[in-house]
């Protein structure tokens, strides 16, 4: 079945014409020109950016349905948007490519809670008091879907587990699914993508995304307002609960206690839990043991820093989604120079757009370089434990492997302790992870090392000078 773009579009129009009022049809559909059909992507030309926005807001559902009917399930829509007041030298209109955002209506469709009639007293903590009807808004951001989540070595396991969970919530061994990783590596995006997938597959399931801080605030308010039971009931109704940034619960015993009960209730009823945090659960501080042991019941998947290829793919995807075309060398330059996290990568791209529109400058590698310099100097590179070990070993003139080994020789032990001390003070790594990466020690050894170094600095002037010198080397 090799239909041409004109044929496909004609068939779509036939259906659309029957469904929408004829004035709307004339206004919004007659001016559209079908351009091409390639790899199941249908490209249509629309007369202005406003037109594009309007179609995406009002008619995306019907467009999607008719196009899929014509081309198949993996049909995609792309727009060529004519930019007003701009044309090429030869008089042709200047157009910009935009993919359909393909916002699914299901994503944020509220669900009527079945308990509403039988238990009218339950209050939804997301709703302003006084409003009676409970609408269940999942609080998902439609842009955080799997389609926009680029796959790479860094997220392969977490991503595929997420797809499994979203396809069969509560029905896999991955319950809870715990996603951990440093800030800006995609925890929130992935967790929400799972929720969106569930809503696409099972529109009537109650999905709820909530950040741990928000949960904590709601809980405190429920105590103050004397409706803790409503709070509990509300959360116990959810089919898929996504709790973001669980580490925020550290030291908050009452909140943990309440969450523990909600967790048990949901888990026992076969409901899905998806949690994120910034450390592996074993390293979470101030967390109740019984809660930690629950976290280990399911799957713990981490998100690593993306490698060069993945960074490149993310940049390309982002620019494509934003309808911006950039020379390949710009992507390469950014991917090479910004490696810490994906949020920074995106920020660089946005700042580049902004500067080029503000100053009406073309986006060049030179502009990118200036911007990256500013960005990097303002976010000062974070030191790594490996770098610290290297500097310390260079200073004491010993090989790194020796320090990594089991030797108890005095000068080696001291170099090891100094490395631990700096790792503790200059990185965000936990004691346990510092220990495991320096000579395979435990967190108590690291703690002891830090104390020893502090004591020696107080009592030994020569040692203090050494530490200051090493610190200077670390900070250049
Ligand atoms: P975290 O919650 O871990 O701090 P976020 O989920 O907020 O990180 O991600 C930061 C930004 O990076 C978001 O804009 C997100 O869309 C983007 N991002 C993260 N991972 C990916 C990925 N694999 N592909 C595309 N964009 C990503
Ligand atoms: Mg987050």
GROMACS .gro file of C-alpha atoms and ligand atoms in nm:
model
  504
    1UNK     CA    1   0.000   0.000   0.000
    2UNK     CA    2   0.196   0.288  -0.134
    3UNK     CA    3  -0.035   0.583  -0.117
    4UNK     CA    4   0.086   0.925  -0.216
    5UNK     CA    5   0.079   1.216   0.026
    6UNK     CA    6  -0.199   1.385  -0.171
    7UNK     CA    7  -0.412   1.075  -0.164
    8UNK     CA    8  -0.356   1.021   0.208
    9UNK     CA    9  -0.439   1.380   0.282
   10UNK     CA   10  -0.751   1.373   0.063
   11UNK     CA   11  -0.880   1.072   0.254
   12UNK     CA   12  -0.807   1.240   0.587
   13UNK     CA   13  -0.996   1.549   0.478
   14UNK     CA   14  -1.298   1.345   0.382
   15UNK     CA   15  -1.331   1.219   0.735
   16UNK     CA   16  -1.245   1.547   0.900
   17UNK     CA   17  -1.499   1.736   0.691
   18UNK     CA   18  -1.774   1.515   0.823
   19UNK     CA   19  -1.676   1.562   1.183
   20UNK     CA   20  -1.605   1.930   1.235
   21UNK     CA   21  -1.827   2.233   1.157
   22UNK     CA   22  -1.786   2.352   0.802
   23UNK     CA   23  -1.668   2.700   0.900
   24UNK     CA   24  -1.386   2.551   1.103
   25UNK     CA   25  -1.305   2.314   0.822
   26UNK     CA   26  -1.278   2.600   0.574
   27UNK     CA   27  -1.068   2.808   0.809
   28UNK     CA   28  -0.827   2.550   0.939
   29UNK     CA   29  -0.809   2.267   0.692
   30UNK     CA   30  -0.857   2.406   0.344
   31UNK     CA   31  -0.539   2.618   0.356
   32UNK     CA   32  -0.325   2.315   0.442
   33UNK     CA   33  -0.103   2.181   0.165
   34UNK     CA   34   0.022   1.823   0.186
   35UNK     CA   35   0.393   1.816   0.095
   36UNK     CA   36   0.533   1.467   0.122
   37UNK     CA   37   0.505   1.126   0.279
   38UNK     CA   38   0.831   0.958   0.376
   39UNK     CA   39   0.896   0.679   0.626
   40UNK     CA   40   0.542   0.713   0.755
   41UNK     CA   41   0.593   1.081   0.826
   42UNK     CA   42   0.336   1.299   0.658
   43UNK     CA   43   0.450   1.659   0.613
   44UNK     CA   44   0.190   1.929   0.571
   45UNK     CA   45   0.244   2.298   0.510
   46UNK     CA   46   0.056   2.549   0.722
   47UNK     CA   47   0.041   2.925   0.663
   48UNK     CA   48   0.173   3.051   1.001
   49UNK     CA   49   0.308   2.955   1.342
   50UNK     CA   50  -0.028   3.048   1.490
   51UNK     CA   51  -0.194   2.801   1.260
   52UNK     CA   52   0.042   2.534   1.379
   53UNK     CA   53  -0.032   2.609   1.744
   54UNK     CA   54  -0.404   2.612   1.685
   55UNK     CA   55  -0.408   2.280   1.501
   56UNK     CA   56  -0.193   2.123   1.770
   57UNK     CA   57  -0.421   2.251   2.044
   58UNK     CA   58  -0.762   2.194   1.888
   59UNK     CA   59  -0.736   1.927   1.626
   60UNK     CA   60  -0.442   1.706   1.709
   61UNK     CA   61  -0.663   1.422   1.817
   62UNK     CA   62  -0.863   1.403   1.500
   63UNK     CA   63  -0.551   1.459   1.290
   64UNK     CA   64  -0.373   1.179   1.466
   65UNK     CA   65  -0.663   0.938   1.432
   66UNK     CA   66  -0.723   0.998   1.064
   67UNK     CA   67  -0.355   0.989   0.973
   68UNK     CA   68  -0.303   0.666   1.162
   69UNK     CA   69  -0.600   0.518   0.985
   70UNK     CA   70  -0.445   0.604   0.653
   71UNK     CA   71  -0.079   0.529   0.715
   72UNK     CA   72  -0.070   0.291   1.010
   73UNK     CA   73  -0.001   0.292   1.383
   74UNK     CA   74   0.345   0.446   1.363
   75UNK     CA   75   0.234   0.734   1.146
   76UNK     CA   76   0.384   1.070   1.238
   77UNK     CA   77   0.289   1.421   1.147
   78UNK     CA   78   0.529   1.700   1.067
   79UNK     CA   79   0.455   2.059   0.977
   80UNK     CA   80   0.630   2.299   0.747
   81UNK     CA   81   0.536   2.631   0.898
   82UNK     CA   82   0.554   2.941   0.681
   83UNK     CA   83   0.717   3.221   0.875
   84UNK     CA   84   0.539   3.549   0.821
   85UNK     CA   85   0.734   3.848   0.693
   86UNK     CA   86   1.025   3.638   0.581
   87UNK     CA   87   1.124   3.492   0.251
   88UNK     CA   88   1.427   3.355   0.074
   89UNK     CA   89   1.610   3.566  -0.180
   90UNK     CA   90   1.430   3.388  -0.463
   91UNK     CA   91   1.095   3.492  -0.316
   92UNK     CA   92   1.002   3.149  -0.182
   93UNK     CA   93   0.847   3.167   0.160
   94UNK     CA   94   1.076   3.088   0.449
   95UNK     CA   95   0.952   2.784   0.634
   96UNK     CA   96   1.050   2.605   0.953
   97UNK     CA   97   1.006   2.239   1.024
   98UNK     CA   98   0.803   2.141   1.331
   99UNK     CA   99   0.716   1.789   1.438
  100UNK     CA  100   0.372   1.741   1.580
  101UNK     CA  101   0.405   1.756   1.958
  102UNK     CA  102   0.157   1.477   1.945
  103UNK     CA  103   0.015   1.565   2.283
  104UNK     CA  104  -0.208   1.285   2.387
  105UNK     CA  105  -0.539   1.391   2.517
  106UNK     CA  106  -0.528   1.098   2.754
  107UNK     CA  107  -0.217   1.220   2.926
  108UNK     CA  108  -0.376   1.464   3.157
  109UNK     CA  109  -0.733   1.352   3.135
  110UNK     CA  110  -0.872   1.354   3.486
  111UNK     CA  111  -1.035   1.038   3.608
  112UNK     CA  112  -1.351   1.037   3.809
  113UNK     CA  113  -1.270   0.868   4.133
  114UNK     CA  114  -1.504   0.574   4.189
  115UNK     CA  115  -1.517   0.646   4.561
  116UNK     CA  116  -1.660   0.985   4.500
  117UNK     CA  117  -2.021   0.891   4.555
  118UNK     CA  118  -1.984   0.645   4.837
  119UNK     CA  119  -1.733   0.845   5.032
  120UNK     CA  120  -1.804   1.207   4.956
  121UNK     CA  121  -1.604   1.314   5.258
  122UNK     CA  122  -1.263   1.233   5.112
  123UNK     CA  123  -1.069   1.546   5.043
  124UNK     CA  124  -0.821   1.566   4.764
  125UNK     CA  125  -0.510   1.743   4.894
  126UNK     CA  126  -0.445   1.882   4.547
  127UNK     CA  127  -0.778   2.059   4.543
  128UNK     CA  128  -0.850   2.393   4.700
  129UNK     CA  129  -1.084   2.337   4.994
  130UNK     CA  130  -1.444   2.410   4.908
  131UNK     CA  131  -1.440   2.248   4.567
  132UNK     CA  132  -1.637   1.930   4.609
  133UNK     CA  133  -1.587   1.720   4.302
  134UNK     CA  134  -1.277   1.509   4.290
  135UNK     CA  135  -1.105   1.512   3.957
  136UNK     CA  136  -0.798   1.306   3.943
  137UNK     CA  137  -0.535   1.497   3.758
  138UNK     CA  138  -0.222   1.282   3.731
  139UNK     CA  139   0.002   1.594   3.733
  140UNK     CA  140   0.206   1.464   3.443
  141UNK     CA  141   0.400   1.685   3.205
  142UNK     CA  142   0.315   1.559   2.855
  143UNK     CA  143   0.659   1.651   2.722
  144UNK     CA  144   0.822   1.401   2.957
  145UNK     CA  145   0.725   1.102   2.747
  146UNK     CA  146   0.924   0.804   2.623
  147UNK     CA  147   0.928   0.941   2.273
  148UNK     CA  148   1.139   1.233   2.398
  149UNK     CA  149   1.356   1.019   2.623
  150UNK     CA  150   1.668   0.933   2.428
  151UNK     CA  151   1.806   0.588   2.488
  152UNK     CA  152   2.174   0.539   2.566
  153UNK     CA  153   2.413   0.311   2.751
  154UNK     CA  154   2.359   0.534   3.054
  155UNK     CA  155   1.988   0.458   3.087
  156UNK     CA  156   1.929   0.135   2.899
  157UNK     CA  157   1.823  -0.082   3.192
  158UNK     CA  158   1.617   0.186   3.365
  159UNK     CA  159   1.443   0.277   3.041
  160UNK     CA  160   1.350  -0.074   2.940
  161UNK     CA  161   1.235  -0.159   3.292
  162UNK     CA  162   1.028   0.158   3.282
  163UNK     CA  163   0.861   0.051   2.960
  164UNK     CA  164   0.785  -0.290   3.112
  165UNK     CA  165   0.632  -0.125   3.418
  166UNK     CA  166   0.428   0.122   3.212
  167UNK     CA  167   0.297  -0.156   2.993
  168UNK     CA  168   0.196  -0.373   3.284
  169UNK     CA  169   0.173  -0.161   3.599
  170UNK     CA  170   0.168  -0.363   3.919
  171UNK     CA  171   0.211  -0.679   3.717
  172UNK     CA  172   0.588  -0.709   3.696
  173UNK     CA  173   0.852  -0.797   3.955
  174UNK     CA  174   0.964  -0.433   3.933
  175UNK     CA  175   0.751  -0.311   4.219
  176UNK     CA  176   0.852  -0.073   4.354
  177UNK     CA  177   1.066   0.055   4.074
  178UNK     CA  178   1.335   0.274   4.221
  179UNK     CA  179   1.525   0.507   3.989
  180UNK     CA  180   1.834   0.675   4.125
  181UNK     CA  181   2.097   0.905   3.983
  182UNK     CA  182   2.253   1.249   4.017
  183UNK     CA  183   2.058   1.564   3.956
  184UNK     CA  184   1.978   1.646   3.595
  185UNK     CA  185   2.018   1.293   3.460
  186UNK     CA  186   1.652   1.230   3.381
  187UNK     CA  187   1.488   1.076   3.690
  188UNK     CA  188   1.180   1.295   3.679
  189UNK     CA  189   1.152   1.260   3.302
  190UNK     CA  190   1.171   0.882   3.310
  191UNK     CA  191   0.934   0.844   3.606
  192UNK     CA  192   0.676   1.063   3.433
  193UNK     CA  193   0.721   0.881   3.102
  194UNK     CA  194   0.613   0.563   3.279
  195UNK     CA  195   0.303   0.742   3.407
  196UNK     CA  196   0.222   0.874   3.061
  197UNK     CA  197   0.261   0.529   2.912
  198UNK     CA  198   0.017   0.390   3.169
  199UNK     CA  199  -0.236   0.663   3.087
  200UNK     CA  200  -0.204   0.587   2.716
  201UNK     CA  201  -0.262   0.218   2.767
  202UNK     CA  202  -0.508   0.233   3.052
  203UNK     CA  203  -0.683   0.571   3.047
  204UNK     CA  204  -0.896   0.482   3.345
  205UNK     CA  205  -0.617   0.394   3.580
  206UNK     CA  206  -0.549   0.651   3.846
  207UNK     CA  207  -0.195   0.770   3.801
  208UNK     CA  208  -0.046   1.028   4.032
  209UNK     CA  209   0.286   1.206   4.018
  210UNK     CA  210   0.394   1.383   4.333
  211UNK     CA  211   0.720   1.524   4.453
  212UNK     CA  212   0.830   1.413   4.800
  213UNK     CA  213   0.832   1.772   4.925
  214UNK     CA  214   0.478   1.827   4.811
  215UNK     CA  215   0.371   1.504   4.975
  216UNK     CA  216   0.536   1.617   5.295
  217UNK     CA  217   0.358   1.955   5.286
  218UNK     CA  218   0.022   1.794   5.219
  219UNK     CA  219   0.079   1.556   5.504
  220UNK     CA  220   0.168   1.833   5.748
  221UNK     CA  221  -0.137   2.029   5.641
  222UNK     CA  222  -0.362   1.730   5.685
  223UNK     CA  223  -0.243   1.700   6.044
  224UNK     CA  224  -0.301   2.068   6.105
  225UNK     CA  225  -0.649   2.049   5.954
  226UNK     CA  226  -0.733   1.731   6.131
  227UNK     CA  227  -0.796   1.527   5.820
  228UNK     CA  228  -0.509   1.286   5.809
  229UNK     CA  229  -0.751   1.004   5.725
  230UNK     CA  230  -0.866   1.179   5.411
  231UNK     CA  231  -0.505   1.221   5.315
  232UNK     CA  232  -0.441   0.850   5.361
  233UNK     CA  233  -0.754   0.746   5.174
  234UNK     CA  234  -0.669   0.970   4.887
  235UNK     CA  235  -0.330   0.813   4.834
  236UNK     CA  236  -0.466   0.464   4.884
  237UNK     CA  237  -0.696   0.508   4.584
  238UNK     CA  238  -0.411   0.554   4.342
  239UNK     CA  239  -0.323   0.276   4.096
  240UNK     CA  240   0.019   0.405   3.999
  241UNK     CA  241   0.197   0.630   4.246
  242UNK     CA  242   0.507   0.815   4.132
  243UNK     CA  243   0.696   0.967   4.422
  244UNK     CA  244   0.983   1.186   4.307
  245UNK     CA  245   1.293   1.269   4.512
  246UNK     CA  246   1.234   1.034   4.806
  247UNK     CA  247   1.562   1.147   4.964
  248UNK     CA  248   1.372   1.460   5.073
  249UNK     CA  249   1.210   1.238   5.337
  250UNK     CA  250   1.544   1.205   5.517
  251UNK     CA  251   1.502   1.271   5.887
  252UNK     CA  252   1.126   1.326   5.856
  253UNK     CA  253   1.006   1.034   6.060
  254UNK     CA  254   0.633   1.102   6.069
  255UNK     CA  255   0.615   1.149   5.694
  256UNK     CA  256   0.812   0.830   5.640
  257UNK     CA  257   0.580   0.650   5.874
  258UNK     CA  258   0.274   0.760   5.681
  259UNK     CA  259   0.432   0.681   5.349
  260UNK     CA  260   0.523   0.337   5.484
  261UNK     CA  261   0.153   0.265   5.541
  262UNK     CA  262   0.052   0.395   5.201
  263UNK     CA  263   0.329   0.193   5.042
  264UNK     CA  264   0.215  -0.128   5.211
  265UNK     CA  265  -0.146  -0.073   5.125
  266UNK     CA  266  -0.074  -0.007   4.758
  267UNK     CA  267   0.181  -0.283   4.725
  268UNK     CA  268  -0.051  -0.539   4.882
  269UNK     CA  269  -0.332  -0.439   4.648
  270UNK     CA  270  -0.108  -0.495   4.348
  271UNK     CA  271  -0.069  -0.125   4.273
  272UNK     CA  272   0.247   0.010   4.116
  273UNK     CA  273   0.497   0.232   4.295
  274UNK     CA  274   0.766   0.428   4.116
  275UNK     CA  275   1.021   0.613   4.326
  276UNK     CA  276   1.319   0.828   4.247
  277UNK     CA  277   1.610   0.941   4.459
  278UNK     CA  278   1.953   1.091   4.423
  279UNK     CA  279   2.147   0.805   4.585
  280UNK     CA  280   2.128   0.430   4.592
  281UNK     CA  281   1.888   0.339   4.874
  282UNK     CA  282   2.167   0.195   5.095
  283UNK     CA  283   2.325   0.538   5.110
  284UNK     CA  284   2.011   0.733   5.198
  285UNK     CA  285   2.060   0.924   5.520
  286UNK     CA  286   1.798   0.953   5.791
  287UNK     CA  287   1.569   0.690   5.645
  288UNK     CA  288   1.388   0.430   5.849
  289UNK     CA  289   1.524   0.081   5.803
  290UNK     CA  290   1.187  -0.077   5.735
  291UNK     CA  291   1.120   0.173   5.456
  292UNK     CA  292   1.464   0.112   5.306
  293UNK     CA  293   1.405  -0.259   5.304
  294UNK     CA  294   1.077  -0.203   5.115
  295UNK     CA  295   1.264  -0.007   4.850
  296UNK     CA  296   1.476  -0.314   4.784
  297UNK     CA  297   1.178  -0.538   4.713
  298UNK     CA  298   1.151  -0.446   4.349
  299UNK     CA  299   1.400  -0.313   4.102
  300UNK     CA  300   1.667  -0.055   4.166
  301UNK     CA  301   1.788   0.101   3.842
  302UNK     CA  302   2.035   0.382   3.805
  303UNK     CA  303   2.083   0.662   3.555
  304UNK     CA  304   2.444   0.733   3.467
  305UNK     CA  305   2.601   1.032   3.299
  306UNK     CA  306   2.537   1.014   2.926
  307UNK     CA  307   2.828   0.935   2.696
  308UNK     CA  308   2.921   1.154   2.400
  309UNK     CA  309   2.695   0.980   2.148
  310UNK     CA  310   2.395   1.001   2.378
  311UNK     CA  311   2.460   1.368   2.452
  312UNK     CA  312   2.470   1.432   2.080
  313UNK     CA  313   2.145   1.244   2.025
  314UNK     CA  314   1.974   1.436   2.305
  315UNK     CA  315   2.081   1.771   2.160
  316UNK     CA  316   1.960   1.678   1.813
  317UNK     CA  317   1.627   1.559   1.945
  318UNK     CA  318   1.576   1.868   2.154
  319UNK     CA  319   1.656   2.104   1.868
  320UNK     CA  320   1.427   1.907   1.639
  321UNK     CA  321   1.145   1.927   1.892
  322UNK     CA  322   1.196   2.300   1.919
  323UNK     CA  323   1.190   2.335   1.541
  324UNK     CA  324   1.543   2.471   1.525
  325UNK     CA  325   1.794   2.362   1.266
  326UNK     CA  326   2.158   2.390   1.365
  327UNK     CA  327   2.483   2.294   1.196
  328UNK     CA  328   2.615   1.959   1.311
  329UNK     CA  329   2.938   2.112   1.442
  330UNK     CA  330   2.743   2.309   1.702
  331UNK     CA  331   2.591   1.991   1.841
  332UNK     CA  332   2.933   1.832   1.845
  333UNK     CA  333   3.090   2.126   2.020
  334UNK     CA  334   2.824   2.131   2.292
  335UNK     CA  335   2.829   1.754   2.340
  336UNK     CA  336   3.205   1.758   2.378
  337UNK     CA  337   3.216   2.041   2.624
  338UNK     CA  338   2.916   1.988   2.847
  339UNK     CA  339   2.925   1.646   2.995
  340UNK     CA  340   2.804   1.675   3.352
  341UNK     CA  341   2.433   1.656   3.312
  342UNK     CA  342   2.149   1.677   3.069
  343UNK     CA  343   1.987   1.977   3.226
  344UNK     CA  344   2.302   2.182   3.157
  345UNK     CA  345   2.313   2.051   2.804
  346UNK     CA  346   1.959   2.172   2.743
  347UNK     CA  347   2.027   2.502   2.914
  348UNK     CA  348   2.319   2.561   2.678
  349UNK     CA  349   2.103   2.501   2.375
  350UNK     CA  350   1.831   2.735   2.496
  351UNK     CA  351   2.076   3.005   2.587
  352UNK     CA  352   2.224   2.975   2.241
  353UNK     CA  353   1.884   3.026   2.075
  354UNK     CA  354   1.818   3.322   2.300
  355UNK     CA  355   2.147   3.492   2.225
  356UNK     CA  356   2.116   3.443   1.856
  357UNK     CA  357   1.763   3.586   1.841
  358UNK     CA  358   1.841   3.874   2.076
  359UNK     CA  359   2.154   3.981   1.894
  360UNK     CA  360   2.027   3.869   1.554
  361UNK     CA  361   2.344   3.668   1.518
  362UNK     CA  362   2.380   3.342   1.340
  363UNK     CA  363   2.452   3.049   1.567
  364UNK     CA  364   2.819   2.969   1.512
  365UNK     CA  365   3.076   2.760   1.693
  366UNK     CA  366   3.232   3.088   1.806
  367UNK     CA  367   2.907   3.195   1.974
  368UNK     CA  368   2.875   2.849   2.127
  369UNK     CA  369   3.228   2.866   2.264
  370UNK     CA  370   3.168   3.203   2.433
  371UNK     CA  371   2.849   3.075   2.586
  372UNK     CA  372   3.001   2.750   2.711
  373UNK     CA  373   3.290   2.939   2.871
  374UNK     CA  374   3.044   3.149   3.068
  375UNK     CA  375   2.836   2.850   3.161
  376UNK     CA  376   3.128   2.638   3.276
  377UNK     CA  377   3.296   2.909   3.477
  378UNK     CA  378   2.971   2.989   3.654
  379UNK     CA  379   2.901   2.630   3.749
  380UNK     CA  380   3.261   2.553   3.846
  381UNK     CA  381   3.356   2.201   3.756
  382UNK     CA  382   3.288   1.948   4.027
  383UNK     CA  383   3.590   1.747   4.133
  384UNK     CA  384   3.586   1.372   4.093
  385UNK     CA  385   3.725   1.121   4.339
  386UNK     CA  386   3.955   0.988   4.067
  387UNK     CA  387   4.101   1.332   4.006
  388UNK     CA  388   4.157   1.384   4.379
  389UNK     CA  389   4.341   1.051   4.410
  390UNK     CA  390   4.559   1.138   4.117
  391UNK     CA  391   4.657   1.478   4.255
  392UNK     CA  392   4.726   1.338   4.602
  393UNK     CA  393   4.936   1.051   4.467
  394UNK     CA  394   5.131   1.288   4.238
  395UNK     CA  395   5.200   1.506   4.538
  396UNK     CA  396   5.329   1.220   4.752
  397UNK     CA  397   5.497   1.064   4.448
  398UNK     CA  398   5.335   0.726   4.484
  399UNK     CA  399   5.149   0.525   4.220
  400UNK     CA  400   4.770   0.535   4.240
  401UNK     CA  401   4.752   0.153   4.223
  402UNK     CA  402   4.948   0.128   4.547
  403UNK     CA  403   4.698   0.348   4.724
  404UNK     CA  404   4.414   0.144   4.579
  405UNK     CA  405   4.576  -0.171   4.717
  406UNK     CA  406   4.581  -0.319   5.064
  407UNK     CA  407   4.919  -0.182   5.180
  408UNK     CA  408   4.934  -0.066   5.541
  409UNK     CA  409   5.263   0.122   5.491
  410UNK     CA  410   5.248   0.450   5.675
  411UNK     CA  411   5.293   0.693   5.387
  412UNK     CA  412   5.046   0.501   5.171
  413UNK     CA  413   4.787   0.497   5.449
  414UNK     CA  414   4.833   0.869   5.490
  415UNK     CA  415   4.787   0.940   5.119
  416UNK     CA  416   4.474   0.726   5.127
  417UNK     CA  417   4.340   0.920   5.425
  418UNK     CA  418   4.413   1.253   5.263
  419UNK     CA  419   4.232   1.143   4.945
  420UNK     CA  420   3.933   1.042   5.153
  421UNK     CA  421   3.938   1.371   5.339
  422UNK     CA  422   3.932   1.575   5.019
  423UNK     CA  423   3.672   1.351   4.860
  424UNK     CA  424   3.449   1.407   5.159
  425UNK     CA  425   3.497   1.784   5.156
  426UNK     CA  426   3.507   1.858   4.786
  427UNK     CA  427   3.261   1.615   4.628
  428UNK     CA  428   2.903   1.521   4.700
  429UNK     CA  429   2.986   1.151   4.720
  430UNK     CA  430   2.869   0.962   5.027
  431UNK     CA  431   3.110   0.811   5.278
  432UNK     CA  432   3.030   0.462   5.157
  433UNK     CA  433   3.091   0.543   4.795
  434UNK     CA  434   3.417   0.727   4.877
  435UNK     CA  435   3.535   0.423   5.071
  436UNK     CA  436   3.444   0.178   4.802
  437UNK     CA  437   3.627   0.383   4.540
  438UNK     CA  438   3.942   0.439   4.746
  439UNK     CA  439   4.096   0.105   4.835
  440UNK     CA  440   3.763  -0.074   4.884
  441UNK     CA  441   3.705   0.051   5.239
  442UNK     CA  442   3.381   0.099   5.428
  443UNK     CA  443   3.220   0.423   5.541
  444UNK     CA  444   3.359   0.396   5.896
  445UNK     CA  445   3.713   0.396   5.759
  446UNK     CA  446   3.640   0.713   5.565
  447UNK     CA  447   3.495   0.879   5.872
  448UNK     CA  448   3.803   0.780   6.071
  449UNK     CA  449   4.030   0.914   5.796
  450UNK     CA  450   3.856   1.252   5.802
  451UNK     CA  451   3.897   1.276   6.180
  452UNK     CA  452   4.263   1.177   6.163
  453UNK     CA  453   4.339   1.438   5.899
  454UNK     CA  454   4.156   1.707   6.096
  455UNK     CA  455   4.346   1.616   6.413
  456UNK     CA  456   4.681   1.614   6.238
  457UNK     CA  457   4.611   1.952   6.084
  458UNK     CA  458   4.553   2.091   6.431
  459UNK     CA  459   4.872   1.947   6.574
  460UNK     CA  460   5.123   1.917   6.291
  461UNK     CA  461   5.225   2.233   6.111
  462UNK     CA  462   5.420   2.054   5.842
  463UNK     CA  463   5.121   1.835   5.762
  464UNK     CA  464   4.893   2.139   5.751
  465UNK     CA  465   5.119   2.297   5.490
  466UNK     CA  466   5.100   1.980   5.279
  467UNK     CA  467   4.723   1.979   5.291
  468UNK     CA  468   4.709   2.344   5.188
  469UNK     CA  469   4.941   2.278   4.896
  470UNK     CA  470   4.736   1.985   4.775
  471UNK     CA  471   4.419   2.186   4.809
  472UNK     CA  472   4.567   2.457   4.587
  473UNK     CA  473   4.652   2.199   4.321
  474UNK     CA  474   4.299   2.062   4.337
  475UNK     CA  475   4.140   2.398   4.293
  476UNK     CA  476   4.321   2.527   3.985
  477LIG     P1  477   1.644   1.478   3.742
  477LIG     O1  478   1.502   1.457   3.783
  477LIG     O2  479   1.725   1.353   3.746
  477LIG     O3  480   1.713   1.590   3.811
  477LIG     P2  481   1.521   1.558   3.492
  477LIG     O4  482   1.433   1.440   3.468
  477LIG     O5  483   1.456   1.680   3.543
  477LIG     O6  484   1.643   1.517   3.586
  477LIG     O7  485   1.600   1.588   3.355
  477LIG     C1  486   1.664   1.712   3.328
  477LIG     C2  487   1.638   1.752   3.184
  477LIG     O8  488   1.704   1.662   3.098
  477LIG     C3  489   1.490   1.746   3.149
  477LIG     O9  490   1.458   1.855   3.068
  477LIG     C4  491   1.477   1.616   3.070
  477LIG    O10  492   1.376   1.624   2.974
  477LIG     C5  493   1.613   1.602   3.006
  477LIG     N1  494   1.651   1.462   2.989
  477LIG     C6  495   1.696   1.378   3.083
  477LIG     N2  496   1.723   1.256   3.033
  477LIG     C7  497   1.694   1.262   2.901
  477LIG     C8  498   1.701   1.167   2.793
  477LIG     N3  499   1.746   1.043   2.811
  477LIG     N4  500   1.663   1.211   2.671
  477LIG     C9  501   1.620   1.337   2.653
  477LIG     N5  502   1.611   1.431   2.749
  477LIG    C10  503   1.648   1.394   2.872
  478LIG    MG1  504   1.392   1.554   3.929
   0.00000   0.00000   0.00000
